C-alpha atoms as one frame of an Amber mdcrd trajectory, in Angstrom:
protein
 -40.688 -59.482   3.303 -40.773 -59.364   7.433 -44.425 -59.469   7.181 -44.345
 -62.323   5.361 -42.187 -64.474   7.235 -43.793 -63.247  10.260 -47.195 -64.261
   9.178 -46.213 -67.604   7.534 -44.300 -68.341  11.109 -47.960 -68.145  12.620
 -49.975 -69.171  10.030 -47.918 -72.563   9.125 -48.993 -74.906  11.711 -52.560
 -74.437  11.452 -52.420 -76.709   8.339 -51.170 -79.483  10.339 -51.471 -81.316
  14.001 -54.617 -82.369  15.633 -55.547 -79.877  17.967 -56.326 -79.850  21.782
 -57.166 -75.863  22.732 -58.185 -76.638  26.245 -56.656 -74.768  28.924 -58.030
 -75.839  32.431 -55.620 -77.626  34.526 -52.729 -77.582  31.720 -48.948 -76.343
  32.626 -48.182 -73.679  29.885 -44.773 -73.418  29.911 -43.416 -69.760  27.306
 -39.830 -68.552  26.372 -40.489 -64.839  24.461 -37.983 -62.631  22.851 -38.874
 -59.081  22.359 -37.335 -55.494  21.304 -37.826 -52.946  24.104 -37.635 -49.030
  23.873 -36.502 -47.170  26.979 -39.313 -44.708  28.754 -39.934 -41.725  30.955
 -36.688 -41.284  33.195 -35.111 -44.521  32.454 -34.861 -43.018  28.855 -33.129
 -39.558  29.487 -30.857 -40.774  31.918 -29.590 -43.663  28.991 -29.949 -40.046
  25.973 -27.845 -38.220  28.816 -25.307 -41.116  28.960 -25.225 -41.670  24.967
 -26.498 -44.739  24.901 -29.075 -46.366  22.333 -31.929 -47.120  24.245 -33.659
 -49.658  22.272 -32.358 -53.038  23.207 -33.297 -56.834  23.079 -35.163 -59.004
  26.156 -35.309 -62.295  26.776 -37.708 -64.397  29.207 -39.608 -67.558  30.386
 -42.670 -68.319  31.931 -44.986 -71.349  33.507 -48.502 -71.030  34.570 -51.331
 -73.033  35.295 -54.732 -72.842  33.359 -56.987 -72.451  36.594 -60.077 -72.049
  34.195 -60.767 -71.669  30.827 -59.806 -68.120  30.575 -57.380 -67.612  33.334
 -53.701 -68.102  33.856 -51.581 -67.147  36.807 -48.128 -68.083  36.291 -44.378
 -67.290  37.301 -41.971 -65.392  35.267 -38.517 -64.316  34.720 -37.584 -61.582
  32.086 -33.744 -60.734  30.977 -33.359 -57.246  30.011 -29.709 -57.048  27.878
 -27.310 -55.063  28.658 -27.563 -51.394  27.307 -23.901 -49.885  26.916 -22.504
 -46.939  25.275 -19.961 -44.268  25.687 -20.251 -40.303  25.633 -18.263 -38.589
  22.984 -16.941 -35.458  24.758 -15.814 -37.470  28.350 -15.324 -40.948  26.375
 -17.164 -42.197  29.270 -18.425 -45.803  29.530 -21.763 -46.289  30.440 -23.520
 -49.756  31.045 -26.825 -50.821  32.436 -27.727 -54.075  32.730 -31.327 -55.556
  34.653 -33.831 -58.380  35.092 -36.966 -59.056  36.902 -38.752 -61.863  38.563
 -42.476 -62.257  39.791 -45.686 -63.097  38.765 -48.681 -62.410  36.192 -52.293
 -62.933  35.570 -53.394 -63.812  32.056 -57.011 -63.504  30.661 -57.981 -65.035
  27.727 -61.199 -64.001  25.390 -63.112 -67.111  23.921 -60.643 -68.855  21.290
 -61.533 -67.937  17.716 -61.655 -70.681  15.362 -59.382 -70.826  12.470 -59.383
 -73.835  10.910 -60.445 -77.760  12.528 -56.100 -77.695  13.158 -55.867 -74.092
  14.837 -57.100 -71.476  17.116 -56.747 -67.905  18.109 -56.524 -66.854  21.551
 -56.530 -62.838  22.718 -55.630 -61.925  25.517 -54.517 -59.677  28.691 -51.668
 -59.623  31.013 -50.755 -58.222  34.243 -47.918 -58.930  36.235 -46.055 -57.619
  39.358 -42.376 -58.428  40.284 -38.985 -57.298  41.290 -36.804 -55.534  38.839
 -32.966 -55.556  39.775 -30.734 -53.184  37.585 -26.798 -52.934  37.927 -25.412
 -49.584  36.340 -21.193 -49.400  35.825 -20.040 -46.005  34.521 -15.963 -45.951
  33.615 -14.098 -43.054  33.147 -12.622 -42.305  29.982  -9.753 -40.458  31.731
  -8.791 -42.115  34.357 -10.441 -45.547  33.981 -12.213 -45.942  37.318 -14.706
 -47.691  37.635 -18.002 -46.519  39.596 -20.820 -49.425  40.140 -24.405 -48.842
  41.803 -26.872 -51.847  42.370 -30.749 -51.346  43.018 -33.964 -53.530  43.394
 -37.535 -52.176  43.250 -40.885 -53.114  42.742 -42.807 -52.635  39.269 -45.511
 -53.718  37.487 -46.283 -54.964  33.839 -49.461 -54.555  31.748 -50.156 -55.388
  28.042 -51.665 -57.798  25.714 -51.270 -60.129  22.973 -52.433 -63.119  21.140
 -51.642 -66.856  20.582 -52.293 -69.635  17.838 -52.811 -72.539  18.967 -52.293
 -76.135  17.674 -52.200 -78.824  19.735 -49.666 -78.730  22.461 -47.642 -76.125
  21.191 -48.759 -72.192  21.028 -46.944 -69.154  19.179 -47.831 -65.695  19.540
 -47.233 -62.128  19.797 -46.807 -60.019  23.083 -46.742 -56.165  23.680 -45.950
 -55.152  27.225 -45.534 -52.101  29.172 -42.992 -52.129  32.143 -43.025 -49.797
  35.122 -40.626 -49.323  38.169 -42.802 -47.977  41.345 -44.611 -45.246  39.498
 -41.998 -44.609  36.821 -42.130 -45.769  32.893 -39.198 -48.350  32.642 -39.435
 -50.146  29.417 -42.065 -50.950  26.763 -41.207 -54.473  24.720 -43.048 -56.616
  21.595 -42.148 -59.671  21.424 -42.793 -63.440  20.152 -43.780 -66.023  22.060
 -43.454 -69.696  21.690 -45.007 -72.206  24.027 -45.794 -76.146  25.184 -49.113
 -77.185  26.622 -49.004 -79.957  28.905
């Protein structure tokens, strides 16, 4: 039933809209939400801690279509807050973090759907700042411990679009790493304005 409503989500407005699939010199302006899945150390330390480490994201984007098939932009991603406490120590543990930079999108030649709608393919890099905040309370004696930290990372993934006029829809798979550790993969939906 997913798959269905998923695919009628996409497929819907290519029956309707005039459509203008050009991308030089437009604004593309994106707000994604995606379900993300913990990695490499990021994941043990959240397993040591008890705590699920699948969660939700949320982020916006805006870039500018310097050619046909090429889109460097400026985004900001919202990672929610993972929380959970250990059974034995009744320890709290909470992680929250976000990240802010920039990407590089390249799109393969738009396949043709119908006269309303196209599909666009494509790949995404991007390279940013990822802040994280972790709190850890004691179940015993209820202090609180706090520790703040900013690094650079790097994204990768793909995804692909339809296209109908001004507006866009699509589905995103990403790959998020802090310096040379596996943070956080995500898949997502996107849904976007042309101007």
């Amino acid at each position: 039933m997913k798959k269905i409503l998923l695919a009628a989500l996409l497929l819907i407005p290519c029956t309707s809209f005039a459509a203008d699939h050009n991308f030089k010199n437009r604004i593309n302006i994106n707000v994604n939400g995606a379900y993300t899945d913990a990695m490499g150390d990021f994941e043990k330390d959240l397993k040591a801690a008890e705590v699920d480490r699948t969660n939700m994201a949320f982020g916006i984007s805006a870039g500018f279509g310097l050619f046909e098939f090429l889109e460097p932009g400026l985004e900001f991603q919202y990672f929610m807050k993972y929380d959970g406490t250990a059974q034995v120590t009744n320890d709290k543990t909470e992680f929250t973090s976000y990240m802010g930079g920039i990407y590089l999108k390249a799109y393969l030649p738009e396949i043709s759907i119908s006269d309303n709608c196209g599909l666009n393919f494509y790949g995404k890099v991007g390279h940013g700042r990822y802040y994280g905040s972790a709190k850890v309370t004691s179940g015993t004696t209820g202090q609180s411990d706090k520790e703040d930290a900013d690094k650079g990372g790097f994204s990768y993934g793909a995804g692909f679009d339809f296209v109908w006029d001004h507006m866009f829809t699509g589905l995103d798979v990403r790959f998020h790493r802090v310096r040379k550790a596996d943070f956080v993969s995500a898949i997502g939906i996107n849904v976007g304005y042309r101007f």
